[in-house]
Tab-separated table of C-alpha atoms in Angstrom:
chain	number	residue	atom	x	y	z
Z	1	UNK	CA	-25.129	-12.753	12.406
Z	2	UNK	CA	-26.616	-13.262	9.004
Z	3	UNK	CA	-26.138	-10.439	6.370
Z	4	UNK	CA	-27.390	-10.739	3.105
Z	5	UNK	CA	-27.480	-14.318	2.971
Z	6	UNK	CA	-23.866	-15.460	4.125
Z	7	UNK	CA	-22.507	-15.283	7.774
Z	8	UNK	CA	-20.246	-12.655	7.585
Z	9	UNK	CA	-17.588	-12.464	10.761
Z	10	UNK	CA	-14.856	-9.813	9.316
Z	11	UNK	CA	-15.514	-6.141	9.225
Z	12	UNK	CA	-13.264	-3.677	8.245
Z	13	UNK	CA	-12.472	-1.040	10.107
Z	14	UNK	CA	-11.696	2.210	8.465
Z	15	UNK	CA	-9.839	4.688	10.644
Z	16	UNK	CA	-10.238	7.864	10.336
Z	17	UNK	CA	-9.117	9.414	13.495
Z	18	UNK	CA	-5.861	11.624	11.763
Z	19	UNK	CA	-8.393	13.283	9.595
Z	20	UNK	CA	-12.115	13.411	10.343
Z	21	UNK	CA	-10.804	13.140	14.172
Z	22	UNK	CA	-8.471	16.075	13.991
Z	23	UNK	CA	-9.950	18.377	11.889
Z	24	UNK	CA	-12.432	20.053	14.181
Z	25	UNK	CA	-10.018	19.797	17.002
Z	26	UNK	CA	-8.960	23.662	18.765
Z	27	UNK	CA	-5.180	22.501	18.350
Z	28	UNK	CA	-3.781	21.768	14.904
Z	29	UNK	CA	-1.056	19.230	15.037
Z	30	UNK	CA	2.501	19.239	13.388
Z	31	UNK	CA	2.633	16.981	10.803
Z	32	UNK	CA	5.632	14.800	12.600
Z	33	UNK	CA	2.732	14.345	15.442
Z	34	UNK	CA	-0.195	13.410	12.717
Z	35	UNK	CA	2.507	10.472	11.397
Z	36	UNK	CA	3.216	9.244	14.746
Z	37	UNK	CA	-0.940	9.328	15.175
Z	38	UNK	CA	-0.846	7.251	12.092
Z	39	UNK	CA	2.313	4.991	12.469
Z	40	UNK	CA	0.744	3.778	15.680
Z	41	UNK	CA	-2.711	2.744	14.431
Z	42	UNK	CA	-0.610	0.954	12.448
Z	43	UNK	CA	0.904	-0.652	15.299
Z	44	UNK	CA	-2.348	-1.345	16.444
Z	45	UNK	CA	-3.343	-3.464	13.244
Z	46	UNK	CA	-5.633	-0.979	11.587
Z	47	UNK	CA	-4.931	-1.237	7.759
Z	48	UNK	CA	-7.010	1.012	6.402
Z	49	UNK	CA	-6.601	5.549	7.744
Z	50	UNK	CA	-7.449	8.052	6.203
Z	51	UNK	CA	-4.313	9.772	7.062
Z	52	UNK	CA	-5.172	13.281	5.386
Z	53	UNK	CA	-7.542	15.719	3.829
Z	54	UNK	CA	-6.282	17.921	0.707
Z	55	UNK	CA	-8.386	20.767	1.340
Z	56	UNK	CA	-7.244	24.622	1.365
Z	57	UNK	CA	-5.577	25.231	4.738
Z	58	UNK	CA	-6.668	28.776	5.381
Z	59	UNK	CA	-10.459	26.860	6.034
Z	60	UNK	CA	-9.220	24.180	7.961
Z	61	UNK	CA	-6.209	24.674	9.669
Z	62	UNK	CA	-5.666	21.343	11.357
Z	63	UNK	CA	-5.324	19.844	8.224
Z	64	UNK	CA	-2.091	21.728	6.755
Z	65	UNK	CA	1.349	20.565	5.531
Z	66	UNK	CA	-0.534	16.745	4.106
Z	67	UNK	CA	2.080	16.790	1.932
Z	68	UNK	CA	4.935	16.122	5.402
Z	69	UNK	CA	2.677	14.008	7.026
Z	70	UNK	CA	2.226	11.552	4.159
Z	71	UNK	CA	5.892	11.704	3.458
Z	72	UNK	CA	6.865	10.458	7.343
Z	73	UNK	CA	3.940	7.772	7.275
Z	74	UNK	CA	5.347	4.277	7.570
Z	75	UNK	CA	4.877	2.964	4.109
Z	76	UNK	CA	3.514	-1.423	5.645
Z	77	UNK	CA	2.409	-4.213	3.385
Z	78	UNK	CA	-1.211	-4.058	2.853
Z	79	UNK	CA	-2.017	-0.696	4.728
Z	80	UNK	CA	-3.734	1.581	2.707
Z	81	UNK	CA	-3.632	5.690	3.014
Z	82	UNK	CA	-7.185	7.437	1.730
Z	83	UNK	CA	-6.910	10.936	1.468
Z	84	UNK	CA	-9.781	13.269	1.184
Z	85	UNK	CA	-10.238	15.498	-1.697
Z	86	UNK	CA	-13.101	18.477	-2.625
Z	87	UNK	CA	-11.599	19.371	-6.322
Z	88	UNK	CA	-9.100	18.211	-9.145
Z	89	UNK	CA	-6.389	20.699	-7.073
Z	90	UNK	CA	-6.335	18.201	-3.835
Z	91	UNK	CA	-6.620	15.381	-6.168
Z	92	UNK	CA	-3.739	15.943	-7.898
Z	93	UNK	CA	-2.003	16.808	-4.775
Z	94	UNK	CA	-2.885	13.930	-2.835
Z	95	UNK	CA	-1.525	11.517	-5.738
Z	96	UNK	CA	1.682	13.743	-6.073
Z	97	UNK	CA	2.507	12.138	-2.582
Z	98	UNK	CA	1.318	8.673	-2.945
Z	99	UNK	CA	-1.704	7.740	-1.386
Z	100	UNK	CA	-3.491	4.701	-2.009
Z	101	UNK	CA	-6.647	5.954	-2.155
Z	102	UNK	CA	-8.578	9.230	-2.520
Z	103	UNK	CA	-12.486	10.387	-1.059
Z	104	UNK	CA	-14.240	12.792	-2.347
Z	105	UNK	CA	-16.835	14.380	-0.416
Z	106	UNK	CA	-20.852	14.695	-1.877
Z	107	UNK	CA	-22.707	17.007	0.655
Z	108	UNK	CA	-26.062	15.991	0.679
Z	109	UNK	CA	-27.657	19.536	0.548
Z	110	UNK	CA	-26.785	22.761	-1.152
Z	111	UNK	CA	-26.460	24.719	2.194
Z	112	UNK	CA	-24.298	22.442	3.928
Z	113	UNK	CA	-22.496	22.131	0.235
Z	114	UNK	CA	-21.912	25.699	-0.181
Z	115	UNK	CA	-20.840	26.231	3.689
Z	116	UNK	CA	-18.501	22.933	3.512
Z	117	UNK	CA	-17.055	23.538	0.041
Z	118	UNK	CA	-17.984	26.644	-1.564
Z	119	UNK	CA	-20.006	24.727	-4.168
Z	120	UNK	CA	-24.113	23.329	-4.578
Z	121	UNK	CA	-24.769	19.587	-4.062
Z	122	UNK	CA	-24.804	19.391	-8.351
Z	123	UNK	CA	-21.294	20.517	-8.128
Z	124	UNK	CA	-19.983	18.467	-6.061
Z	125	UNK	CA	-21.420	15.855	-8.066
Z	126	UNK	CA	-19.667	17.034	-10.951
Z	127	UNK	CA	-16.139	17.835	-9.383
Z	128	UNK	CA	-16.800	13.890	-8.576
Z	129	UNK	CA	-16.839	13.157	-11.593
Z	130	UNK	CA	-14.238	14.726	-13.007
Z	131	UNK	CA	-12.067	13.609	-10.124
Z	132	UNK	CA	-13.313	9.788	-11.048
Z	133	UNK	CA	-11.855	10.399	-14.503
Z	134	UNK	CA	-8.103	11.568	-13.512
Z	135	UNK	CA	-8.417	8.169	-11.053
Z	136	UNK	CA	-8.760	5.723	-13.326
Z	137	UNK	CA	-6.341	7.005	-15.773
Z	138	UNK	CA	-3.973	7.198	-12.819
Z	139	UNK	CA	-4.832	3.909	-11.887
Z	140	UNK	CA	-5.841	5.095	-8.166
Z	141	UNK	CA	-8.767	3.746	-5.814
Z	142	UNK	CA	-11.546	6.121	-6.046
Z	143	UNK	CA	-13.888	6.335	-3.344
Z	144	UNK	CA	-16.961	8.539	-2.755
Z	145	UNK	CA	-18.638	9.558	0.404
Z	146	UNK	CA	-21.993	11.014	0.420
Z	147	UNK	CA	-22.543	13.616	3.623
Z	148	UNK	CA	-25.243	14.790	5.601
Z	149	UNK	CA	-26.922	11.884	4.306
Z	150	UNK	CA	-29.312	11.398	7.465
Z	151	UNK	CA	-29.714	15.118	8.391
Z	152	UNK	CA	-28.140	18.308	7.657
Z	153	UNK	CA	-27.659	21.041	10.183
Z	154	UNK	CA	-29.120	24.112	8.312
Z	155	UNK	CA	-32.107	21.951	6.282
Z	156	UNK	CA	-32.933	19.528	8.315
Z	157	UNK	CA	-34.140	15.884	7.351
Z	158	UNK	CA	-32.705	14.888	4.179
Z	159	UNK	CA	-35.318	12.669	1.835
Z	160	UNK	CA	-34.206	9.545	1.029
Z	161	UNK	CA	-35.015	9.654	-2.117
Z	162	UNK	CA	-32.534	12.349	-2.625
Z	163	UNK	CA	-29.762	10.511	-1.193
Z	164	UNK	CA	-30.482	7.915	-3.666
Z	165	UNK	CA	-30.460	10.082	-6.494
Z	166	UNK	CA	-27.077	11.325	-5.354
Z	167	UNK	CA	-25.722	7.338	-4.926
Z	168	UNK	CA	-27.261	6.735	-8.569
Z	169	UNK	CA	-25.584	10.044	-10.207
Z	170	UNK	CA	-22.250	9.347	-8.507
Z	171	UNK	CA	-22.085	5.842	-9.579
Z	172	UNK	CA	-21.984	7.184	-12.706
Z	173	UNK	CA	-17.767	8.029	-11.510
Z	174	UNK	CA	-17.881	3.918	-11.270
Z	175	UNK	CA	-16.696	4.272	-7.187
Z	176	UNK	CA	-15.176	1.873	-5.588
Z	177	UNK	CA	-16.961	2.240	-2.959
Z	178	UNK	CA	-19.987	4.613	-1.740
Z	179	UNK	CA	-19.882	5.566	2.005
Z	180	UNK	CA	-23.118	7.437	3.454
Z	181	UNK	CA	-22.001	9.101	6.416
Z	182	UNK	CA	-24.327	10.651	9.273
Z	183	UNK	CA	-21.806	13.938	9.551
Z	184	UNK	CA	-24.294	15.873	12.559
Z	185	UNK	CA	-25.155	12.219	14.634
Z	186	UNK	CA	-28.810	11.965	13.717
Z	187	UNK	CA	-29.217	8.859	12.261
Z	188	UNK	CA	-31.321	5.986	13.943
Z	189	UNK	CA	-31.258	2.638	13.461
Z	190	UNK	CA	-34.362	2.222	11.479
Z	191	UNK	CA	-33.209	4.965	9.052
Z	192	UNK	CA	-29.948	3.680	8.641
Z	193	UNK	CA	-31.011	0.066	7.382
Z	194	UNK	CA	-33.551	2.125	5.245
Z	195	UNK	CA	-31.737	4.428	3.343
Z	196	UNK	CA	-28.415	1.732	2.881
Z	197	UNK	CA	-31.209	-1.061	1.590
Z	198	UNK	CA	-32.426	1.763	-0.876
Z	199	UNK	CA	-29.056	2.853	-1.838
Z	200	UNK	CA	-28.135	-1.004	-2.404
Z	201	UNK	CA	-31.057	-1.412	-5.200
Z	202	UNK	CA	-29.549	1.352	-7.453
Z	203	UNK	CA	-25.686	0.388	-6.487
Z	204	UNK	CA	-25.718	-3.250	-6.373
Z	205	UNK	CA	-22.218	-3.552	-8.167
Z	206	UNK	CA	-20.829	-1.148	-4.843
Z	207	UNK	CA	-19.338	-1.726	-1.921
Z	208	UNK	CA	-21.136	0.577	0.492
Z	209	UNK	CA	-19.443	1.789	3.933
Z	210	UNK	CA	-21.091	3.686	6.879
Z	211	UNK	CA	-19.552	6.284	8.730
Z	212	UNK	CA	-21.174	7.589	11.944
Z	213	UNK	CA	-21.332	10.825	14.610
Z	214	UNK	CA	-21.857	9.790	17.900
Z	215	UNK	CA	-23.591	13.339	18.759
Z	216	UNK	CA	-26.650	11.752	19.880
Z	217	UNK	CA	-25.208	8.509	21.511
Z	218	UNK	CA	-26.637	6.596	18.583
Z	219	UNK	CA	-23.596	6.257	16.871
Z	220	UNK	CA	-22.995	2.339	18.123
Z	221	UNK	CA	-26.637	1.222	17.375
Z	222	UNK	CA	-26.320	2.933	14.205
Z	223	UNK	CA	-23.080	0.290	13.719
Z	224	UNK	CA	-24.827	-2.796	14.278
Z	225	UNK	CA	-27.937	-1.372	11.858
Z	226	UNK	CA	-25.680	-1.238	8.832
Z	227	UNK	CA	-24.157	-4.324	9.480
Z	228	UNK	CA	-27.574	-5.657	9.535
Z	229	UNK	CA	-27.919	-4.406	6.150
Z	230	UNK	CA	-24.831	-5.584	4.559
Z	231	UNK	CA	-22.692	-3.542	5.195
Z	232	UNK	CA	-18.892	-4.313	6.618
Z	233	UNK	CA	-17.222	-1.425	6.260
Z	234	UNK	CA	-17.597	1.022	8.791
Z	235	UNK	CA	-15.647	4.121	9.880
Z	236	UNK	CA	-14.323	4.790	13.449
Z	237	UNK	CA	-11.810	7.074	14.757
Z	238	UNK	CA	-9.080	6.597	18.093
Z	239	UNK	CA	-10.919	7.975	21.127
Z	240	UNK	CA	-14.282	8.924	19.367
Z	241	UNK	CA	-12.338	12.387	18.336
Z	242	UNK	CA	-13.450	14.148	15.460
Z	243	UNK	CA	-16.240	16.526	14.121
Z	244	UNK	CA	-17.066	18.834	11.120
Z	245	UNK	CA	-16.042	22.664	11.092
Z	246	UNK	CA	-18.686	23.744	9.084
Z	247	UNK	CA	-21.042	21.524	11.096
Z	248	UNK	CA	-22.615	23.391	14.235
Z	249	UNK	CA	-22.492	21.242	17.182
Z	250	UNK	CA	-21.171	18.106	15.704
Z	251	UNK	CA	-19.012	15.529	17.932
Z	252	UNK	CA	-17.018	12.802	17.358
Z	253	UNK	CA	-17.060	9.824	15.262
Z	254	UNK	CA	-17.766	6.331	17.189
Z	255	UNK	CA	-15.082	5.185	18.939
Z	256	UNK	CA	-12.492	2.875	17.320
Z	257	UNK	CA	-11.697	0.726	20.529
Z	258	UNK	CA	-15.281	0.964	21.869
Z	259	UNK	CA	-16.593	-0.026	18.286
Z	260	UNK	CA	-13.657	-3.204	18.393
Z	261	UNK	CA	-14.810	-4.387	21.663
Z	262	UNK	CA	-18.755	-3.892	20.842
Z	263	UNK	CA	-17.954	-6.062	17.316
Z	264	UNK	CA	-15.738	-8.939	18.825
Z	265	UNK	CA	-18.282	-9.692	21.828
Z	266	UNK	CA	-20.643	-9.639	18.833
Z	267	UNK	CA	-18.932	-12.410	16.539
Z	268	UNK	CA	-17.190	-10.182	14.397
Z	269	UNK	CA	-13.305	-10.179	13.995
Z	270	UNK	CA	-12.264	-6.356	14.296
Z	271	UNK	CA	-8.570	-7.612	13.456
Z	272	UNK	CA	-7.497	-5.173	16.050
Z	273	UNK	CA	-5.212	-4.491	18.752
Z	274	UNK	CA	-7.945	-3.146	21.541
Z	275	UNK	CA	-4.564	-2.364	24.149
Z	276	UNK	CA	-3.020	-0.488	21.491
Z	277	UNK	CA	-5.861	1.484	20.518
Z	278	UNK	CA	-6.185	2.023	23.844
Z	279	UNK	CA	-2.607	3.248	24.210
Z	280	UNK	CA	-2.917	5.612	21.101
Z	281	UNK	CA	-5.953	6.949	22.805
Z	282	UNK	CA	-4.013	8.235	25.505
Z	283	UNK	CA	-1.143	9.451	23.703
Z	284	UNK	CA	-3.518	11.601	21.470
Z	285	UNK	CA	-5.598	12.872	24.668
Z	286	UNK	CA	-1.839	14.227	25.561
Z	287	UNK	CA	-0.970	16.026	22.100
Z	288	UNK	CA	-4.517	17.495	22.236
Z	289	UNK	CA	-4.473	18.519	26.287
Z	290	UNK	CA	-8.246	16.915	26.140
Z	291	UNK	CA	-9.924	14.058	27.160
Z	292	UNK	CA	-11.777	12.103	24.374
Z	293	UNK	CA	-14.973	10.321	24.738
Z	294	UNK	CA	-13.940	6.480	24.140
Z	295	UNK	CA	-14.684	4.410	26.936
Z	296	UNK	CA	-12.569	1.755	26.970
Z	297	UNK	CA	-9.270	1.517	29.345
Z	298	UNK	CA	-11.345	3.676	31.612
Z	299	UNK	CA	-13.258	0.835	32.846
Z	300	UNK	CA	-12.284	-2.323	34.181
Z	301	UNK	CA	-11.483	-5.157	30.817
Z	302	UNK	CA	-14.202	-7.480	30.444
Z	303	UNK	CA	-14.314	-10.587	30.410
Z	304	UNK	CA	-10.902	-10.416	32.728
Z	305	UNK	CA	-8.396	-12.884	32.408
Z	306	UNK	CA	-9.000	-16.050	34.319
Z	307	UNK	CA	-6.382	-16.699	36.428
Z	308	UNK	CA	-4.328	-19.855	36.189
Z	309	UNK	CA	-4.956	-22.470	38.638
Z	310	UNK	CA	-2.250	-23.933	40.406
């Protein structure tokens, strides 16, 4: 597939199945459990999780005790831990216990801001920035991720020239990267290599990554549509688990084994392990008591095997 004028055949894979996929989840997790979740994505080759969020547990529950679950990660060359951070308080926490890299959330509109964070979109922008300054004196990857970026619950369609007023005024925090992430499952295609083209003409320094919902069974489609645009980061959690609290009716991310399988029969190299994803899958379905949406290992592998001829 050509992207941006070079034949690109890696994409990274950014797992985010202990946070975004636990957090809207009916049972919260012991932290031993959320390690395990991690230490055997690990097993499964993914190298970059998003292991935690630093966010006040009274709101979100599922998310408690970071602190334990970072400490009983396996600590494996080149794997790096994001954690997710709303203020300078989770910042600070989440470098008090070592991760390699922090997110901080941008909610596209003030309503969804306020409900998500207690703060307006301008806020957020600023709490960004401040945050941005603590990481480079700390010497720790900053990362930003813009939300609601293709639709918000309570307004509706987001303009796009909005979103790229947002990209320009965070870049300002010099990110390391600038993820727009479609937090309900509304995108479409044609939207998606919109907005990340118009995004790329005001960050062109940036590495942009795409992080999708699969409310709407667009999710996948959505995938391919930012790759198209040059992007080749994208954001997938175990199963397809995950969802926002403060997001009515939002679902899972994509999948990370169905998004593996739809990327290596497409001439990408996921750099995955599909049977353990699959394995994790149903270890997670267990600690949950649910079934998660990912399709693969409930349907016969394709292409099978071929079997040796005597």
């Amino acid at each position: 597939m050509q992207v941006w004028g070079a034949f690109v055949t890696v994409v990274d894979i950014v797992e985010v199945g202990p946070r975004d996929g636990l957090q809207n989840e009916s049972r919260a997790l012991p932290a031993q459990v959320r390690a395990e979740l991690v230490e055997r994505l690990v097993g499964a080759g993914l190298r970059r999780i998003e292991a935690c969020s630093f966010v006040n547990p009274r709101r979100v529950p599922q998310m408690a005790d970071a602190e334990q679950v970072m400490q009983a990660v396996p600590r494996a060359a080149g794997v790096s831990y994001l954690g997710l951070v709303l203020n300078e308080r989770g910042y600070h926490r989440a470098v008090a216990c070592g991760v390699d890299e922090i997110n901080v959330v941008v909610v596209a509109t003030d309503t969804f801001s306020r409900r998500n964070q207690g703060v307006d979109t301008a806020a957020a922008i600023d709490a960004w920035l401040a945050i941005s300054e603590w990481a480079r004196r700390d010497g720790v990857i900053a990362t930003v991720t813009i939300a609601a970026a293709f639709g918000c619950p309570f307004e509706g369609d987001v303009p796009e020239e909005r979103i790229v007023d947002i990209g320009r005024r965070v870049s300002a925090g010099h990110p390391a990267e600038i993820s727009l992430a479609d937090t309900i499952g509304v995108a479409v295609p044609a939207q998606v290599e919109r907005l990340f083209a118009a995004v790329r003409e005001t960050n062109a320094e940036v590495a942009l990554r795409a992080h999708f919902h699969n409310t709407r069974n667009t999710g996948y489609a959505n995938a391919i549509a930012a790759l198209g645009a040059g992007v080749t980061r994208l954001d997938a959690s175990v199963g397809g688990i995950g969802g926002c609290p403060f997001a009515p009716q939002a679902t899972g991310n994509i999948a990370t084994e169905d998004l593996a399988w739809m990327l290596s029969r497409s001439g990408y190299e996921p750099s995955v392990d599909l049977a353990g994803l699959i394995s994790t899958r149903v270890w997670i379905e267990e600690q949950l008591g649910t079934s998660a949406p990912a399709t693969q290992g409930r349907v016969d592998p394709f292409p099978r095997a071929t079997p040796e001829r005597g």
